[in-house]
Amino acid sequence: MIGWEFILLYLAAGSIAGFLAGLLGVGGGVVIVPILMFIFAAQHFSPDYMMHLAIGTSLASIMFTSVSSLRAHHAHGAVNWSIVKRITPGILLGTLAGTFLVAKLPAGLLKGFFIVFLFYVATQLLLNFKPKPARQLPGTGGMFVAGGIIGLVSSFVGIGGGALSVPFMTWSNVKMHNAIGTSAAIGFPIAVAGTIGYLLNGLPIKNLPDWSLGFVHLPSLAGLVVASMLIAPFGARAAHKLPVATLKKIFAVFLYIIGTKMLLNSIH
């Protein structure tokens, strides 16, 4: 049985991720994965598979939350479906291939990759980095490669790809408004392919916690999805009233602290 305190923690994790996603436009994965890691450690899950479970569960939650996000962006005409169509084959292959690679990686190496990525996102937020439009979108082959890289990295860190796809599109002369909306749509195939991959790769593993379906932990998934979908609209409303630029810098510092804490835990 799962104690009520852990169910409440899953709901709290979803609430935090949902609010921040609505407020700052930051994908929930960068928050969900470290929070799940701390909760899973408190539940004494096997350290060998804790990271895999956190990433797999994060991607499964994005499968649900990205739908409401992409619908909202589509309603505002912000999704470029032509880009989505062209980049999705690479996204699907890259994400799925990534999950099979991750399954072979030791937990420590996977955690190290995630910490580096966390510092990258924090720096991006702190410096408000927006690449200058320097080129046009590539052709079919280039879009396939770009999608493959975005999918691969996303599968390693449990995100919907926005931290990579938005800079790529703005660099390729896509307006920021459309880059963010299109990125929300790209998050769905990443989440679907990632969930399938983590589920399949985790099924043969014997010593996973109860209520796990492969590397997807169902109780925490339920808590994350319910809470984040309920809370995200409040974050979106707050974005119009709060100083978002300042909050992004505060959140960046928060990510540096989480990354440093994870790093120190890995060393000890």
mmCIF file of N, CA, C and O in Angstrom, residues 88-156:
data_model
loop_
_atom_site.group_PDB
_atom_site.id
_atom_site.type_symbol
_atom_site.label_atom_id
_atom_site.label_comp_id
_atom_site.label_asym_id
_atom_site.label_seq_id
_atom_site.Cartn_x
_atom_site.Cartn_y
_atom_site.Cartn_z
ATOM 1 N N THR A 88 8.049 15.534 -36.766
ATOM 2 C CA THR A 88 7.572 14.407 -35.956
ATOM 3 C C THR A 88 8.252 13.061 -36.261
ATOM 4 O O THR A 88 8.567 12.320 -35.321
ATOM 5 N N PRO A 89 8.499 12.674 -37.547
ATOM 6 C CA PRO A 89 9.185 11.382 -37.773
ATOM 7 C C PRO A 89 10.517 11.279 -37.032
ATOM 8 O O PRO A 89 10.808 10.255 -36.393
ATOM 9 N N GLY A 90 11.328 12.337 -37.087
ATOM 10 C CA GLY A 90 12.609 12.345 -36.375
ATOM 11 C C GLY A 90 12.410 12.311 -34.873
ATOM 12 O O GLY A 90 13.143 11.611 -34.148
ATOM 13 N N ILE A 91 11.398 13.060 -34.386
ATOM 14 C CA ILE A 91 11.065 13.091 -32.955
ATOM 15 C C ILE A 91 10.745 11.687 -32.457
ATOM 16 O O ILE A 91 11.276 11.230 -31.432
ATOM 17 N N LEU A 92 9.879 10.981 -33.187
ATOM 18 C CA LEU A 92 9.444 9.637 -32.770
ATOM 19 C C LEU A 92 10.617 8.668 -32.730
ATOM 20 O O LEU A 92 10.794 7.935 -31.752
ATOM 21 N N LEU A 93 11.425 8.677 -33.780
ATOM 22 C CA LEU A 93 12.560 7.747 -33.847
ATOM 23 C C LEU A 93 13.602 8.084 -32.783
ATOM 24 O O LEU A 93 14.095 7.189 -32.076
ATOM 25 N N GLY A 94 13.934 9.373 -32.662
ATOM 26 C CA GLY A 94 14.946 9.801 -31.682
ATOM 27 C C GLY A 94 14.536 9.497 -30.252
ATOM 28 O O GLY A 94 15.339 9.006 -29.453
ATOM 29 N N THR A 95 13.267 9.763 -29.932
ATOM 30 C CA THR A 95 12.779 9.529 -28.564
ATOM 31 C C THR A 95 12.762 8.044 -28.249
ATOM 32 O O THR A 95 13.229 7.614 -27.187
ATOM 33 N N LEU A 96 12.229 7.250 -29.179
ATOM 34 C CA LEU A 96 12.132 5.805 -28.948
ATOM 35 C C LEU A 96 13.520 5.182 -28.828
ATOM 36 O O LEU A 96 13.785 4.389 -27.916
ATOM 37 N N ALA A 97 14.432 5.570 -29.727
ATOM 38 C CA ALA A 97 15.812 5.059 -29.669
ATOM 39 C C ALA A 97 16.468 5.455 -28.352
ATOM 40 O O ALA A 97 17.193 4.657 -27.731
ATOM 41 N N GLY A 98 16.199 6.683 -27.907
ATOM 42 C CA GLY A 98 16.765 7.167 -26.650
ATOM 43 C C GLY A 98 16.362 6.318 -25.456
ATOM 44 O O GLY A 98 17.183 6.052 -24.575
ATOM 45 N N THR A 99 15.098 5.866 -25.437
ATOM 46 C CA THR A 99 14.642 5.060 -24.288
ATOM 47 C C THR A 99 15.382 3.720 -24.224
ATOM 48 O O THR A 99 15.646 3.205 -23.143
ATOM 49 N N PHE A 100 15.709 3.160 -25.386
ATOM 50 C CA PHE A 100 16.444 1.888 -25.405
ATOM 51 C C PHE A 100 17.897 2.100 -24.976
ATOM 52 O O PHE A 100 18.496 1.236 -24.343
ATOM 53 N N LEU A 101 18.452 3.269 -25.314
ATOM 54 C CA LEU A 101 19.802 3.606 -24.843
ATOM 55 C C LEU A 101 19.811 3.812 -23.330
ATOM 56 O O LEU A 101 20.696 3.305 -22.628
ATOM 57 N N VAL A 102 18.817 4.551 -22.840
ATOM 58 C CA VAL A 102 18.714 4.855 -21.405
ATOM 59 C C VAL A 102 18.628 3.567 -20.584
ATOM 60 O O VAL A 102 19.228 3.464 -19.510
ATOM 61 N N ALA A 103 17.877 2.593 -21.088
ATOM 62 C CA ALA A 103 17.691 1.324 -20.367
ATOM 63 C C ALA A 103 19.021 0.616 -20.115
ATOM 64 O O ALA A 103 19.162 -0.148 -19.164
ATOM 65 N N LYS A 104 20.012 0.894 -20.986
ATOM 66 C CA LYS A 104 21.329 0.245 -20.852
ATOM 67 C C LYS A 104 22.285 1.067 -19.975
ATOM 68 O O LYS A 104 23.330 0.586 -19.581
ATOM 69 N N LEU A 105 21.909 2.324 -19.700
ATOM 70 C CA LEU A 105 22.821 3.201 -18.955
ATOM 71 C C LEU A 105 22.728 2.973 -17.452
ATOM 72 O O LEU A 105 21.631 2.781 -16.922
ATOM 73 N N PRO A 106 23.858 3.023 -16.738
ATOM 74 C CA PRO A 106 23.797 2.983 -15.274
ATOM 75 C C PRO A 106 23.129 4.250 -14.736
ATOM 76 O O PRO A 106 23.208 5.318 -15.357
ATOM 77 N N ALA A 107 22.466 4.121 -13.591
ATOM 78 C CA ALA A 107 21.702 5.233 -13.009
ATOM 79 C C ALA A 107 22.565 6.474 -12.793
ATOM 80 O O ALA A 107 22.114 7.597 -13.021
ATOM 81 N N GLY A 108 23.813 6.278 -12.375
ATOM 82 C CA GLY A 108 24.706 7.409 -12.088
ATOM 83 C C GLY A 108 24.980 8.260 -13.321
ATOM 84 O O GLY A 108 24.977 9.495 -13.255
ATOM 85 N N LEU A 109 25.198 7.606 -14.460
ATOM 86 C CA LEU A 109 25.478 8.315 -15.709
ATOM 87 C C LEU A 109 24.241 9.088 -16.173
ATOM 88 O O LEU A 109 24.334 10.238 -16.610
ATOM 89 N N LEU A 110 23.081 8.465 -16.038
ATOM 90 C CA LEU A 110 21.818 9.094 -16.420
ATOM 91 C C LEU A 110 21.553 10.330 -15.546
ATOM 92 O O LEU A 110 21.138 11.382 -16.033
ATOM 93 N N LYS A 111 21.836 10.178 -14.261
ATOM 94 C CA LYS A 111 21.661 11.289 -13.323
ATOM 95 C C LYS A 111 22.602 12.438 -13.664
ATOM 96 O O LYS A 111 22.214 13.611 -13.635
ATOM 97 N N GLY A 112 23.837 12.106 -14.022
ATOM 98 C CA GLY A 112 24.821 13.117 -14.411
ATOM 99 C C GLY A 112 24.365 13.895 -15.635
ATOM 100 O O GLY A 112 24.484 15.127 -15.679
ATOM 101 N N PHE A 113 23.817 13.197 -16.616
ATOM 102 C CA PHE A 113 23.309 13.838 -17.828
ATOM 103 C C PHE A 113 22.173 14.799 -17.473
ATOM 104 O O PHE A 113 22.104 15.912 -17.974
ATOM 105 N N PHE A 114 21.293 14.352 -16.566
ATOM 106 C CA PHE A 114 20.155 15.185 -16.164
ATOM 107 C C PHE A 114 20.639 16.452 -15.444
ATOM 108 O O PHE A 114 20.121 17.539 -15.680
ATOM 109 N N ILE A 115 21.639 16.318 -14.574
ATOM 110 C CA ILE A 115 22.168 17.474 -13.828
ATOM 111 C C ILE A 115 22.746 18.513 -14.796
ATOM 112 O O ILE A 115 22.489 19.714 -14.667
ATOM 113 N N VAL A 116 23.508 18.048 -15.791
ATOM 114 C CA VAL A 116 24.071 18.959 -16.804
ATOM 115 C C VAL A 116 22.942 19.682 -17.537
ATOM 116 O O VAL A 116 23.004 20.896 -17.763
ATOM 117 N N PHE A 117 21.885 18.945 -17.892
ATOM 118 C CA PHE A 117 20.751 19.536 -18.598
ATOM 119 C C PHE A 117 20.038 20.573 -17.722
ATOM 120 O O PHE A 117 19.615 21.621 -18.204
ATOM 121 N N LEU A 118 19.931 20.267 -16.434
ATOM 122 C CA LEU A 118 19.287 21.182 -15.481
ATOM 123 C C LEU A 118 20.043 22.514 -15.426
ATOM 124 O O LEU A 118 19.436 23.589 -15.450
ATOM 125 N N PHE A 119 21.365 22.436 -15.386
ATOM 126 C CA PHE A 119 22.192 23.646 -15.384
ATOM 127 C C PHE A 119 22.025 24.416 -16.706
ATOM 128 O O PHE A 119 22.030 25.650 -16.721
ATOM 129 N N TYR A 120 21.880 23.676 -17.810
ATOM 130 C CA TYR A 120 21.667 24.313 -19.123
ATOM 131 C C TYR A 120 20.354 25.111 -19.124
ATOM 132 O O TYR A 120 20.325 26.271 -19.543
ATOM 133 N N VAL A 121 19.273 24.492 -18.639
ATOM 134 C CA VAL A 121 17.960 25.168 -18.602
ATOM 135 C C VAL A 121 18.017 26.382 -17.680
ATOM 136 O O VAL A 121 17.499 27.453 -18.010
ATOM 137 N N ALA A 122 18.666 26.219 -16.517
ATOM 138 C CA ALA A 122 18.787 27.326 -15.556
ATOM 139 C C ALA A 122 19.527 28.513 -16.177
ATOM 140 O O ALA A 122 19.115 29.673 -16.041
ATOM 141 N N THR A 123 20.612 28.227 -16.894
ATOM 142 C CA THR A 123 21.398 29.289 -17.538
ATOM 143 C C THR A 123 20.588 29.972 -18.633
ATOM 144 O O THR A 123 20.625 31.198 -18.780
ATOM 145 N N GLN A 124 19.842 29.160 -19.390
ATOM 146 C CA GLN A 124 18.973 29.681 -20.457
ATOM 147 C C GLN A 124 17.953 30.678 -19.875
ATOM 148 O O GLN A 124 17.718 31.744 -20.430
ATOM 149 N N LEU A 125 17.373 30.314 -18.727
ATOM 150 C CA LEU A 125 16.380 31.173 -18.070
ATOM 151 C C LEU A 125 17.029 32.428 -17.483
ATOM 152 O O LEU A 125 16.500 33.530 -17.611
ATOM 153 N N LEU A 126 18.173 32.244 -16.843
ATOM 154 C CA LEU A 126 18.848 33.351 -16.162
ATOM 155 C C LEU A 126 19.289 34.428 -17.154
ATOM 156 O O LEU A 126 19.131 35.617 -16.911
ATOM 157 N N LEU A 127 19.821 33.991 -18.283
ATOM 158 C CA LEU A 127 20.333 34.937 -19.289
ATOM 159 C C LEU A 127 19.250 35.358 -20.277
ATOM 160 O O LEU A 127 19.494 36.183 -21.158
ATOM 161 N N ASN A 128 18.046 34.747 -20.119
ATOM 162 C CA ASN A 128 16.935 34.995 -21.060
ATOM 163 C C ASN A 128 17.419 34.798 -22.495
ATOM 164 O O ASN A 128 17.204 35.626 -23.386
ATOM 165 N N PHE A 129 18.104 33.669 -22.696
ATOM 166 C CA PHE A 129 18.763 33.388 -23.976
ATOM 167 C C PHE A 129 17.742 33.138 -25.086
ATOM 168 O O PHE A 129 16.885 32.278 -24.976
ATOM 169 N N LYS A 130 17.852 33.928 -26.149
ATOM 170 C CA LYS A 130 17.020 33.725 -27.342
ATOM 171 C C LYS A 130 17.952 33.818 -28.544
ATOM 172 O O LYS A 130 18.486 34.893 -28.833
ATOM 173 N N PRO A 131 18.186 32.701 -29.232
ATOM 174 C CA PRO A 131 19.108 32.761 -30.375
ATOM 175 C C PRO A 131 18.593 33.700 -31.462
ATOM 176 O O PRO A 131 17.395 33.764 -31.713
ATOM 177 N N LYS A 132 19.508 34.433 -32.081
ATOM 178 C CA LYS A 132 19.118 35.358 -33.156
ATOM 179 C C LYS A 132 18.734 34.553 -34.398
ATOM 180 O O LYS A 132 19.415 33.580 -34.733
ATOM 181 N N PRO A 133 17.653 34.953 -35.066
ATOM 182 C CA PRO A 133 17.280 34.262 -36.310
ATOM 183 C C PRO A 133 18.425 34.376 -37.316
ATOM 184 O O PRO A 133 18.779 35.475 -37.741
ATOM 185 N N ALA A 134 19.036 33.245 -37.648
ATOM 186 C CA ALA A 134 20.231 33.284 -38.487
ATOM 187 C C ALA A 134 20.069 32.463 -39.766
ATOM 188 O O ALA A 134 20.942 32.472 -40.614
ATOM 189 N N ARG A 135 18.957 31.743 -39.874
ATOM 190 C CA ARG A 135 18.791 30.843 -41.014
ATOM 191 C C ARG A 135 17.308 30.538 -41.203
ATOM 192 O O ARG A 135 16.475 30.991 -40.420
ATOM 193 N N GLN A 136 16.989 29.789 -42.223
ATOM 194 C CA GLN A 136 15.611 29.319 -42.423
ATOM 195 C C GLN A 136 15.520 27.883 -41.933
ATOM 196 O O GLN A 136 16.541 27.224 -41.679
ATOM 197 N N LEU A 137 14.309 27.387 -41.793
ATOM 198 C CA LEU A 137 14.133 25.984 -41.401
ATOM 199 C C LEU A 137 14.769 25.078 -42.449
ATOM 200 O O LEU A 137 14.669 25.349 -43.648
ATOM 201 N N PRO A 138 15.432 23.998 -42.028
ATOM 202 C CA PRO A 138 16.073 23.098 -43.005
ATOM 203 C C PRO A 138 15.041 22.295 -43.801
ATOM 204 O O PRO A 138 13.844 22.330 -43.508
ATOM 205 N N GLY A 139 15.528 21.546 -44.780
ATOM 206 C CA GLY A 139 14.667 20.683 -45.586
ATOM 207 C C GLY A 139 14.259 19.434 -44.816
ATOM 208 O O GLY A 139 14.505 19.316 -43.608
ATOM 209 N N THR A 140 13.702 18.474 -45.533
ATOM 210 C CA THR A 140 13.173 17.259 -44.905
ATOM 211 C C THR A 140 14.235 16.517 -44.098
ATOM 212 O O THR A 140 13.998 16.133 -42.954
ATOM 213 N N GLY A 141 15.421 16.340 -44.687
ATOM 214 C CA GLY A 141 16.495 15.621 -43.987
ATOM 215 C C GLY A 141 16.943 16.352 -42.738
ATOM 216 O O GLY A 141 17.127 15.742 -41.671
ATOM 217 N N GLY A 142 17.119 17.660 -42.860
ATOM 218 C CA GLY A 142 17.540 18.477 -41.715
ATOM 219 C C GLY A 142 16.521 18.473 -40.597
ATOM 220 O O GLY A 142 16.880 18.414 -39.407
ATOM 221 N N MET A 143 15.236 18.528 -40.952
ATOM 222 C CA MET A 143 14.170 18.493 -39.943
ATOM 223 C C MET A 143 14.137 17.136 -39.240
ATOM 224 O O MET A 143 13.887 17.048 -38.042
ATOM 225 N N PHE A 144 14.416 16.077 -40.006
ATOM 226 C CA PHE A 144 14.448 14.734 -39.421
ATOM 227 C C PHE A 144 15.577 14.629 -38.393
ATOM 228 O O PHE A 144 15.378 14.114 -37.286
ATOM 229 N N VAL A 145 16.750 15.153 -38.755
ATOM 230 C CA VAL A 145 17.912 15.120 -37.841
ATOM 231 C C VAL A 145 17.635 15.968 -36.595
ATOM 232 O O VAL A 145 17.893 15.541 -35.460
ATOM 233 N N ALA A 146 17.092 17.186 -36.811
ATOM 234 C CA ALA A 146 16.775 18.067 -35.676
ATOM 235 C C ALA A 146 15.771 17.394 -34.739
ATOM 236 O O ALA A 146 15.945 17.396 -33.514
ATOM 237 N N GLY A 147 14.730 16.794 -35.325
ATOM 238 C CA GLY A 147 13.730 16.078 -34.523
ATOM 239 C C GLY A 147 14.346 14.914 -33.763
ATOM 240 O O GLY A 147 14.026 14.684 -32.591
ATOM 241 N N GLY A 148 15.266 14.207 -34.426
ATOM 242 C CA GLY A 148 15.934 13.069 -33.781
ATOM 243 C C GLY A 148 16.740 13.492 -32.568
ATOM 244 O O GLY A 148 16.690 12.849 -31.517
ATOM 245 N N ILE A 149 17.480 14.610 -32.695
ATOM 246 C CA ILE A 149 18.301 15.114 -31.577
ATOM 247 C C ILE A 149 17.405 15.590 -30.427
ATOM 248 O O ILE A 149 17.648 15.265 -29.260
ATOM 249 N N ILE A 150 16.350 16.359 -30.775
ATOM 250 C CA ILE A 150 15.423 16.860 -29.746
ATOM 251 C C ILE A 150 14.760 15.689 -29.019
ATOM 252 O O ILE A 150 14.670 15.669 -27.789
ATOM 253 N N GLY A 151 14.317 14.680 -29.777
ATOM 254 C CA GLY A 151 13.679 13.504 -29.181
ATOM 255 C C GLY A 151 14.634 12.710 -28.302
ATOM 256 O O GLY A 151 14.280 12.281 -27.206
ATOM 257 N N LEU A 152 15.866 12.534 -28.795
ATOM 258 C CA LEU A 152 16.875 11.774 -28.046
ATOM 259 C C LEU A 152 17.162 12.414 -26.695
ATOM 260 O O LEU A 152 17.118 11.750 -25.651
ATOM 261 N N VAL A 153 17.450 13.720 -26.706
ATOM 262 C CA VAL A 153 17.760 14.421 -25.449
ATOM 263 C C VAL A 153 16.547 14.409 -24.516
ATOM 264 O O VAL A 153 16.684 14.174 -23.309
ATOM 265 N N SER A 154 15.357 14.634 -25.077
ATOM 266 C CA SER A 154 14.132 14.648 -24.269
ATOM 267 C C SER A 154 13.918 13.315 -23.562
ATOM 268 O O SER A 154 13.481 13.275 -22.413
ATOM 269 N N SER A 155 14.224 12.212 -24.257
ATOM 270 C CA SER A 155 14.036 10.883 -23.659
ATOM 271 C C SER A 155 15.029 10.627 -22.524
ATOM 272 O O SER A 155 14.775 9.827 -21.633
ATOM 273 N N PHE A 156 16.160 11.334 -22.551
ATOM 274 C CA PHE A 156 17.176 11.183 -21.499
ATOM 275 C C PHE A 156 16.815 11.963 -20.235
ATOM 276 O O PHE A 156 17.298 11.638 -19.155
#
